Coordinates of C-alpha atoms and ligand atoms in Angstrom, one line a residue:
X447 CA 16.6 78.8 58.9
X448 CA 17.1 82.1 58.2
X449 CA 15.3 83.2 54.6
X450 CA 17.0 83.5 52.0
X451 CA 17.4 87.1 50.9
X452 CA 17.0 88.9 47.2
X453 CA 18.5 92.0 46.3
X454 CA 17.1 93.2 43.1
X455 CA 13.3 92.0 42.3
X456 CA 11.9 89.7 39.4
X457 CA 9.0 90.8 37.6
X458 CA 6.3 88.3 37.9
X459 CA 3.7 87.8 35.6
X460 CA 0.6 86.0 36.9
X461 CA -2.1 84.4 34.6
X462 CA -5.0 82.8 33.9
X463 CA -7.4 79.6 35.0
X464 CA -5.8 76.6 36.0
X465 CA -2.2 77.9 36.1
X466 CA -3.0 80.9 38.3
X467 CA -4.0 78.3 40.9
X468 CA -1.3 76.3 40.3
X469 CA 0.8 80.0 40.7
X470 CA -0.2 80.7 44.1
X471 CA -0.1 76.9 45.3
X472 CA 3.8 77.0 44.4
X473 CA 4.5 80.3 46.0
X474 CA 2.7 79.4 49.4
X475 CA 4.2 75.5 49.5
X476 CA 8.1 75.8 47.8
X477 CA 8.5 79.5 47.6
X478 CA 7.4 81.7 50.7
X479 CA 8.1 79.8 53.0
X480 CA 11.9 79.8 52.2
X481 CA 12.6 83.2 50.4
X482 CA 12.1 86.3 51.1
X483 CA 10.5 86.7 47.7
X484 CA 10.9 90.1 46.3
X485 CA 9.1 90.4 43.1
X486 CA 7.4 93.2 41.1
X487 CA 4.0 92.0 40.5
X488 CA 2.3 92.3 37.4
X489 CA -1.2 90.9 36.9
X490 CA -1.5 89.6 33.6
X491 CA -5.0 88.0 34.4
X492 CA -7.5 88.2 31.6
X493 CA -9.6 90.5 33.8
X494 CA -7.0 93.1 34.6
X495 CA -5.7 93.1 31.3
X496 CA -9.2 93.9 30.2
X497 CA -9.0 96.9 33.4
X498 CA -6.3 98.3 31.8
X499 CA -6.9 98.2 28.2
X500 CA -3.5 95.6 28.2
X501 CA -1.2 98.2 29.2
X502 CA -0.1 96.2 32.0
X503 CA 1.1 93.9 29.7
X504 CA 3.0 96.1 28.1
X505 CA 4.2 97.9 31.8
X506 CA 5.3 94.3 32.9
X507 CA 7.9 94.0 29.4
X508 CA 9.2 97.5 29.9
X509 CA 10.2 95.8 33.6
X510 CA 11.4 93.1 32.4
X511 CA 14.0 95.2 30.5
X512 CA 14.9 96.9 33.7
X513 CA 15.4 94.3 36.3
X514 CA 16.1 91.6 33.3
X515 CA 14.6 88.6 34.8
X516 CA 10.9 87.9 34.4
X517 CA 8.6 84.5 35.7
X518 CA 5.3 84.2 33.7
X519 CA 2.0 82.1 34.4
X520 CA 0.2 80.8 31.3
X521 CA -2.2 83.3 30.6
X522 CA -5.2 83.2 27.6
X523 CA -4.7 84.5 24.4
X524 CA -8.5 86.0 23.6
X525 CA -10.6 84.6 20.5
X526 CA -14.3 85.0 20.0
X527 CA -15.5 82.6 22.8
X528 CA -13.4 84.7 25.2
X529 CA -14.6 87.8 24.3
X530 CA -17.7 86.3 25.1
X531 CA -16.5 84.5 28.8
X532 CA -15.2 87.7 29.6
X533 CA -17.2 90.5 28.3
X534 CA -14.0 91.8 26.7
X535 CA -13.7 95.7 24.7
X536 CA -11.3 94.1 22.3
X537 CA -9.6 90.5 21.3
X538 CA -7.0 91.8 23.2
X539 CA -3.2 90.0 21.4
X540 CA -1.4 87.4 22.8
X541 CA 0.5 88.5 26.0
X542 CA 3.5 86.3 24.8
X543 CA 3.6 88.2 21.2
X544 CA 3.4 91.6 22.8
X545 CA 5.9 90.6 25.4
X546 CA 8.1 89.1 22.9
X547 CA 8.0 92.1 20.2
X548 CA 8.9 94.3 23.3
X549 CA 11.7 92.5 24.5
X550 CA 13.1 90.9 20.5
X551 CA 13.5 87.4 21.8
X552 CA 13.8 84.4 20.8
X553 CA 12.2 81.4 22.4
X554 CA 14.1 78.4 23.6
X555 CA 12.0 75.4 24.6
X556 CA 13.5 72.4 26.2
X557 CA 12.2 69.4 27.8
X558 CA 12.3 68.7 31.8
X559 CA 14.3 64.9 31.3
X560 CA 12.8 62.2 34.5
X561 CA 13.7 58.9 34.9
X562 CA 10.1 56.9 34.4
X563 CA 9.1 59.3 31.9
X564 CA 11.0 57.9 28.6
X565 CA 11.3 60.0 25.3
X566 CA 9.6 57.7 22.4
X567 CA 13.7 57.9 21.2
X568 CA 15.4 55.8 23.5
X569 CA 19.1 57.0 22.4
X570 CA 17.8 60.8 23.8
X571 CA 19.4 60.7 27.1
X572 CA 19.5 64.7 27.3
X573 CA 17.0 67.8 26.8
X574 CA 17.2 68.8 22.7
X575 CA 16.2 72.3 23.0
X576 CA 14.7 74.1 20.5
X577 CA 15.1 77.6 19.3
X578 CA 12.3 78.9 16.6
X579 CA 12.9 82.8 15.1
X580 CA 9.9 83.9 15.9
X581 CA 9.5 86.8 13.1
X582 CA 8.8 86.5 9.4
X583 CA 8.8 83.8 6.6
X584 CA 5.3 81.9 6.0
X585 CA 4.3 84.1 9.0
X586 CA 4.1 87.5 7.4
X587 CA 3.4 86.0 3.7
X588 CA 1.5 87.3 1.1
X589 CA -0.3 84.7 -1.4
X590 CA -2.6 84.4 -4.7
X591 CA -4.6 82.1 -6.1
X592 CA -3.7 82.6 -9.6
X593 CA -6.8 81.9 -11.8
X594 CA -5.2 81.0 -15.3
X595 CA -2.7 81.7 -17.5
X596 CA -0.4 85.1 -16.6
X597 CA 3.3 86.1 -15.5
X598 CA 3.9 86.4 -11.5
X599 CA 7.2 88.5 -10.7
X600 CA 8.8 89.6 -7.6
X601 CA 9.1 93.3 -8.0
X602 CA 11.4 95.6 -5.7
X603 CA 10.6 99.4 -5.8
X604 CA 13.9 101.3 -4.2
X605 CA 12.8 104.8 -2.2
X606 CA 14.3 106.5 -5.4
X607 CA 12.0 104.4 -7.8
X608 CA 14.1 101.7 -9.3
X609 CA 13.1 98.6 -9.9
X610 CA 14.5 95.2 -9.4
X611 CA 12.3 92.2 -11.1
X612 CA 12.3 88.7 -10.4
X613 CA 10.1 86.3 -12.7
X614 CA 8.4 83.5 -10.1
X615 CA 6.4 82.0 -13.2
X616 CA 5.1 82.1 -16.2
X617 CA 1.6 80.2 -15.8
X618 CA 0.0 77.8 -18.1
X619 CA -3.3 77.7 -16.3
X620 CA -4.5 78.0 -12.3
X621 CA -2.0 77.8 -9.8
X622 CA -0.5 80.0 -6.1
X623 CA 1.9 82.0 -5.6
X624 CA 3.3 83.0 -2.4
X625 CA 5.8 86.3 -1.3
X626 CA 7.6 86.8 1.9
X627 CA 10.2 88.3 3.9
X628 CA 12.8 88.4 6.3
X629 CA 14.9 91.2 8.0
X630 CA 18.7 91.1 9.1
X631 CA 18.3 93.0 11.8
X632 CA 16.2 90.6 13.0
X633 CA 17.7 87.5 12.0
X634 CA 20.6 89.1 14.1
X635 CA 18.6 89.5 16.9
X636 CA 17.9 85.5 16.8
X637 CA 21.5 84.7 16.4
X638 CA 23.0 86.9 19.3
X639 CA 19.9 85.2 21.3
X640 CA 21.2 82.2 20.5
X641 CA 24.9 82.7 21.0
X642 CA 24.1 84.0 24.3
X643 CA 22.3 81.5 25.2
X644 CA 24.2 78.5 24.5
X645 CA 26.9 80.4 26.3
X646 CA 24.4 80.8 29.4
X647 CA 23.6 76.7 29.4
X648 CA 26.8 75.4 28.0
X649 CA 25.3 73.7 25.4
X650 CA 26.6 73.6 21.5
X651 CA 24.5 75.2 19.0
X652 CA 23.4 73.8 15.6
X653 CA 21.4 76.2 13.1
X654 CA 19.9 74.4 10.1
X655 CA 18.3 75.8 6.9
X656 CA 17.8 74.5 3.9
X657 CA 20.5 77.1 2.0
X658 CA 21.6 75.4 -1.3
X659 CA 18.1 75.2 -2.4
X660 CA 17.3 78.7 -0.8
X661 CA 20.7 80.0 -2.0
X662 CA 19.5 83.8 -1.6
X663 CA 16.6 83.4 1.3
X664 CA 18.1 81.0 3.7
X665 CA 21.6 81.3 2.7
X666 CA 21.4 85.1 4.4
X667 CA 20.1 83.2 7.6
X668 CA 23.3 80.9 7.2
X669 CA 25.7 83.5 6.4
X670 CA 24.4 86.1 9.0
X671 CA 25.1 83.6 12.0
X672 CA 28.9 82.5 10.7
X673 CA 29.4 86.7 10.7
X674 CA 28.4 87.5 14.0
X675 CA 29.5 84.2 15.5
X676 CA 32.9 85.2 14.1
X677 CA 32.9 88.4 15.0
X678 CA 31.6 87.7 18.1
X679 CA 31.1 84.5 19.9
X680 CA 34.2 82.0 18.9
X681 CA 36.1 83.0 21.6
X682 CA 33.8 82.8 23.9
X683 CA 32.4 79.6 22.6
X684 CA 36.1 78.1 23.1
X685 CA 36.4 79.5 26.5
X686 CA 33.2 77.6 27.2
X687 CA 34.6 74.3 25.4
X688 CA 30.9 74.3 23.2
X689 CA 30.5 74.3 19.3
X690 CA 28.8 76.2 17.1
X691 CA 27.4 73.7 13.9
X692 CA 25.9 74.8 10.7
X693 CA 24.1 71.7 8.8
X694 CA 21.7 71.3 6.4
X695 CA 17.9 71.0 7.3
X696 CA 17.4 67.3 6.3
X697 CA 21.0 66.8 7.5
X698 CA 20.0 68.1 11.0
X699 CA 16.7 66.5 11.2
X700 CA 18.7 62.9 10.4
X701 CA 21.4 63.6 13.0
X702 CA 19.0 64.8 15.6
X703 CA 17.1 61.4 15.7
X704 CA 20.4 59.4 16.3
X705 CA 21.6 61.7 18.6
X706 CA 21.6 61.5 22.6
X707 CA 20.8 65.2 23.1
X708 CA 22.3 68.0 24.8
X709 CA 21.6 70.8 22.6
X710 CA 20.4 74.1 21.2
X711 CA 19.0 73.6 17.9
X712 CA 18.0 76.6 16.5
X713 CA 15.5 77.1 13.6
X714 CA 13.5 78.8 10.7
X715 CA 10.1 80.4 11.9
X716 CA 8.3 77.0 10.1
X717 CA 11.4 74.4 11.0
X718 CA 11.1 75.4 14.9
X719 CA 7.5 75.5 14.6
X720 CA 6.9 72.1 13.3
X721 CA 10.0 70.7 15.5
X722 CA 9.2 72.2 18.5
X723 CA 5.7 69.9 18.7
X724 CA 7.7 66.9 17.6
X725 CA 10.5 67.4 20.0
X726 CA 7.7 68.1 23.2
X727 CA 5.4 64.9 21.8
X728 CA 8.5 62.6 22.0
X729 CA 9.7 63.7 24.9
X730 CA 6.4 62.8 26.6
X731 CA 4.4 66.0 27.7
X732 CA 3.7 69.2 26.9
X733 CA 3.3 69.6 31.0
X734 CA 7.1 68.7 30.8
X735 CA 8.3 71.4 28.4
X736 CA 10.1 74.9 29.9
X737 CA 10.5 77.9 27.6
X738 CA 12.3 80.7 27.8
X739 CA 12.4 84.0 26.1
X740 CA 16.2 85.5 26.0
X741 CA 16.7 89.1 24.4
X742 CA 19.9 89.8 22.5
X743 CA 20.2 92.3 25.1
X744 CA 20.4 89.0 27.3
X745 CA 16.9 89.5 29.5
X746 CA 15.1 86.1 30.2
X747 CA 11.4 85.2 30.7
X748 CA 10.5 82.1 32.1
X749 CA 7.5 80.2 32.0
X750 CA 6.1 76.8 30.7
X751 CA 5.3 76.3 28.1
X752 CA 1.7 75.0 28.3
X753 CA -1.3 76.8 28.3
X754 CA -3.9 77.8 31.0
X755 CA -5.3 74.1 31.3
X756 CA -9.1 75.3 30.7
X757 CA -10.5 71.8 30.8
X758 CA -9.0 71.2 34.3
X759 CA -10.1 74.9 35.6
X760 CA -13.9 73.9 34.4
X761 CA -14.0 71.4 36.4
X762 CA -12.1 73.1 39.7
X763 CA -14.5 75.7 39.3
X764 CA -17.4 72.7 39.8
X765 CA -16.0 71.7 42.6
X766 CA -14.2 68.3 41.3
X767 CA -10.8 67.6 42.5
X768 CA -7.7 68.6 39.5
X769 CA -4.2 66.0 39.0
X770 CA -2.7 69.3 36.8
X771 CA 1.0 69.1 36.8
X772 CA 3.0 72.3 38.1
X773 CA 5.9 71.0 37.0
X774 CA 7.3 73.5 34.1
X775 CA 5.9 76.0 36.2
X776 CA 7.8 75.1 39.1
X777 CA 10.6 75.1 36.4
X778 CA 9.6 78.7 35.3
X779 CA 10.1 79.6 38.9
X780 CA 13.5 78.1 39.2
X781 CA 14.8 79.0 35.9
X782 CA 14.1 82.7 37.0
X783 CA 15.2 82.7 40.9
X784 CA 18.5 80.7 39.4
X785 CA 19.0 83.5 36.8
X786 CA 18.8 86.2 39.3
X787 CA 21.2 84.7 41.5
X788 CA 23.6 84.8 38.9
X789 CA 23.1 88.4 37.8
X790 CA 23.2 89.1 41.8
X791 CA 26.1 86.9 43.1
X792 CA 23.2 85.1 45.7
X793 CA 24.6 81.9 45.3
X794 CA 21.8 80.8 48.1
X795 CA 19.2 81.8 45.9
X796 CA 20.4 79.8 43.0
X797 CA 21.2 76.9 45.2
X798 CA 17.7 77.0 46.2
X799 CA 16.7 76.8 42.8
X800 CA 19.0 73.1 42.2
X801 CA 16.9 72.0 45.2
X802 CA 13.8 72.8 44.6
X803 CA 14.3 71.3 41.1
X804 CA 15.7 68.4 42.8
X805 CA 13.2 68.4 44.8
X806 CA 10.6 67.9 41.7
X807 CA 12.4 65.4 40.0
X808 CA 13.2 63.1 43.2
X809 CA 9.2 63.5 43.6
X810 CA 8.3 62.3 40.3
X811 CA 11.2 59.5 40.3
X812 CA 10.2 58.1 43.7
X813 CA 6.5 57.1 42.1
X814 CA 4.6 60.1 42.9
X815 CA 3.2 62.1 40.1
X816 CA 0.0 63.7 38.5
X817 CA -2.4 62.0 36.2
X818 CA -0.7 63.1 32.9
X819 CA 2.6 61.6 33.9
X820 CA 1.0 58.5 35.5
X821 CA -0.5 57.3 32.1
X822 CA 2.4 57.5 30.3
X823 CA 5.5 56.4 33.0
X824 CA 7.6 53.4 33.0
X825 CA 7.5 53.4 37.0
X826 CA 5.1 50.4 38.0
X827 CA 2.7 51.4 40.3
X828 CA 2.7 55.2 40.7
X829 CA 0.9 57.4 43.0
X830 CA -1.3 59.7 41.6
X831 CA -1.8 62.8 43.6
X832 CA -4.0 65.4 43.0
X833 CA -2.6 69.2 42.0
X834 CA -2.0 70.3 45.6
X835 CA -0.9 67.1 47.3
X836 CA 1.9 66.9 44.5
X837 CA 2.9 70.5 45.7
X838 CA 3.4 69.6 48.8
X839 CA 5.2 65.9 48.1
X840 CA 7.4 68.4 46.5
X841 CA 7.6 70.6 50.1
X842 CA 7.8 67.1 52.0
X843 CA 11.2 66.5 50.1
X844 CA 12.4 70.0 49.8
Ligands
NAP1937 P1 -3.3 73.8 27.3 O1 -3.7 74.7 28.4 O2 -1.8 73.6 27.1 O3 -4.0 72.4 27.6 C1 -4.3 71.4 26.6 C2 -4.4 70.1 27.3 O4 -3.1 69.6 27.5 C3 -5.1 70.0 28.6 O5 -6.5 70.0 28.5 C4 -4.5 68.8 29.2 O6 -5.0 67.6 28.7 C5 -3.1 68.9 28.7 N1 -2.2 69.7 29.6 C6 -1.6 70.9 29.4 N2 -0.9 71.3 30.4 C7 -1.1 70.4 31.4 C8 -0.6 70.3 32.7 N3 0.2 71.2 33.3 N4 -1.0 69.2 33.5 C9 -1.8 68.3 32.9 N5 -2.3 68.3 31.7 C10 -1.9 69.4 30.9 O7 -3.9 74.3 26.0 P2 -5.4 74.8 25.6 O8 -6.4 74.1 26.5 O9 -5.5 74.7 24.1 O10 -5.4 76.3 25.9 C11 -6.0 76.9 27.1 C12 -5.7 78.4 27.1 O11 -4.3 78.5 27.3 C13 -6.1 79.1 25.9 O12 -6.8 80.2 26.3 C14 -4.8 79.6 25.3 O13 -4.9 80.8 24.7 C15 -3.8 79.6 26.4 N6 -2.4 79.3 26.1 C16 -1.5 80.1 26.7 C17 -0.1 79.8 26.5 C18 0.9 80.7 27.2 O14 0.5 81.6 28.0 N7 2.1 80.5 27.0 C19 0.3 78.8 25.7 C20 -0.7 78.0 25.1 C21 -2.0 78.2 25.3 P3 -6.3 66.8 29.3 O15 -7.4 67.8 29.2 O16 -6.4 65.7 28.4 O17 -5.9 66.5 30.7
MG1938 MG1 3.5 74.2 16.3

């Protein structure tokens, strides 16, 4: 066959250890081979970031706001034994927070759903993804330890010197106290990510907060979404034949657990934190999960949502053989060729992309797996393949 052409490039962002293996294993086994892969490459390696004082972390968002579509390999986020490793300058930040506060986005994290490989709920027939605003709350907080007795108050100091006062407490004795923020602008951001989309997957939307205790706080959250979905997104959302639902917190938690899945549910900083590991931990594996970052200006990032798989590396690097699984990286790949078939009208491309998932799935289905998937499946018997010959079961099929 002939390759399959791409008109516009994606910007791909390679990483770090185990995953920038994995990286080139993919594009030599299920990618090259088929595609005429046209890509702007961005090395977001620990060691060129390092090289170029991060900028080309920053160089690789800015392109990912041109072309609009980005693929990224795990990479590490520096801390003091890596500045070590690597004989770093700085603790350079996390690639995904730069990337993110670059492009506004919001991250949507959903499971890959294989027969064999059974959520811990067994009424969850479908992905539950979850969306967490990623700016503000506990995140950016301010807190005391209040020694003894005293007044704490919220005070607001206009630009023109007024003063708005809130009493939080009069204390007795010792206690904390704890201040933080939010800003519409970016709680819009998160909703028109999240509008968009649901519209994208055709998927219903629920947002949760816990509003008629946080009448002021969270109600804004609440009240923000039913303006712009309202202003923008019903008739779209009609169009589409998907829902936009508003529920309590405890409400959504209860519903979620009886549900069978096949949805966005969006969240608080803290709520999608917290959810987001329960969600990935009963769905089986973290080697499972995709995630996607999605401007409002509708530009997605793909990658998994795992890190660089260090332990494994260690021992590649000593020579032992590796069972890592590729499969949300795989995902990351076909989540981003699929998307820029779309924006490009290559319908070959994204029918590539349903094969190649395919592909994986039938792989993993037909008893052939990694380690990580092999401890934990319902499939008697399976095959456990190391990284590479998984890669290329995948190939075999494709
Ligand atoms: P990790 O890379 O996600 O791995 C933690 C453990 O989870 C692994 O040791 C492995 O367990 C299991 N695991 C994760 N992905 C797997 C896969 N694909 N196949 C098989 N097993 C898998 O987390 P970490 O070791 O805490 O972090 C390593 C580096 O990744 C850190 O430098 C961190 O900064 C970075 N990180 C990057 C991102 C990102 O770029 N998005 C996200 C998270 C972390 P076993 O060892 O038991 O086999
Ligand atoms: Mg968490």
């Amino acid at each position: 066959m002939d390759k399959i052409k791409m008109t516009t490039p994606i910007v791909e962002m390679d990483g770090d250890e185990m995953t920038r293996i994995l990286w080139q294993m993919i594009k030599d086994n299920l990618l090259l081979p088929y595609i005429d892969l046209n890509t702007e490459y961005y090395d977001l390696g620990l060691a060129y970031r390092e090289e170029t004082n991060d900028q080309v972390t920053i160089d690789s968002a800015n392109a990912t706001k041109k072309y609009k579509v980005a693929v990224k390999c795990a990479t590490i986020t520096p801390n003091a034994d890596r500045v070590k490793e690597y004989s770093l300058k700085e603790m350079w930040k996390s690639p995904n927070g730069t990337i993110r506060a670059i492009l506004d986005g919001t991250v949507f994290r959903a499971p890959i759903v294989v027969k064999g490989i059974d959520p811990c709920v067994k009424n969850w027939k479908k992905p539950i993804t979850i969306a967490r605003h990623a700016y503000g709350d506990v995140y950016k907080g301010t807190e005391m330890k209040i020694p003894g007795a005293g007044k704490v108050e919220l005070v607001y100091t206009a630009e023109d010197g007024t003063e708005i006062r809130e009493l939080i407490h009069n204390f007795k004795g010792a206690g904390i106290t704890q201040g933080m923020h939010n800003l519409n602008d970016s709680i819009e951001s998160f909703a028109r990510s999240c509008f968009n989309y649901a519209l994208d997957i055709k998927q219903d939307l629920w947002f949760s907060t816990k509003d008629t205790i946080s009448k002021k706080y969270d109600h804004t959250f609440k009240d923000i979404f039913q303006e712009i979905f309202e202003a923008e997104y019903e008739d779209k959302f009609k169009e589409a034949g998907i829902t936009y639902f508003y529920t309590l917190i405890d409400d959504a938690v209860a519903r979620v657990m009886k549900s069978e899945g096949g949805y966005i549910w969006a969240c608080k900083n803290y709520d999608g934190d917290v959810m987001s590991d329960m969600i990935s931990s009963a769905f089986g594996s973290l080697a499972m999960m995709t995630s996607v970052l999605v401007s409002p200006n509708g530009d997605f990032e793909y990658e998994a949502a795992h890190g660089t798989v260090q332990r494994h590396y260690y021992n590649h690097l000593k020579g032992q053989e590796t069972s890592t699984n590729s499969v949300a990286t795989i995902f990351a790949w076909t989540g981003a060729l699929r998307k820029r078939g779309e924006f490009d009208g290559n319908s070959e491309l994204m029918a590539f992309a349903d094969k190649l998932e395919k592909a994986t799935i039938d792989t993993i289905e037909s008893g052939e797996m990694t380690k990580d998937l092999a401890l934990i499946t319902t499939i008697a018997n399976p095959t456990v393949l190391n990284s590479e010959d998984f890669i290329k079961a995948i190939a075999t099929r494709l």
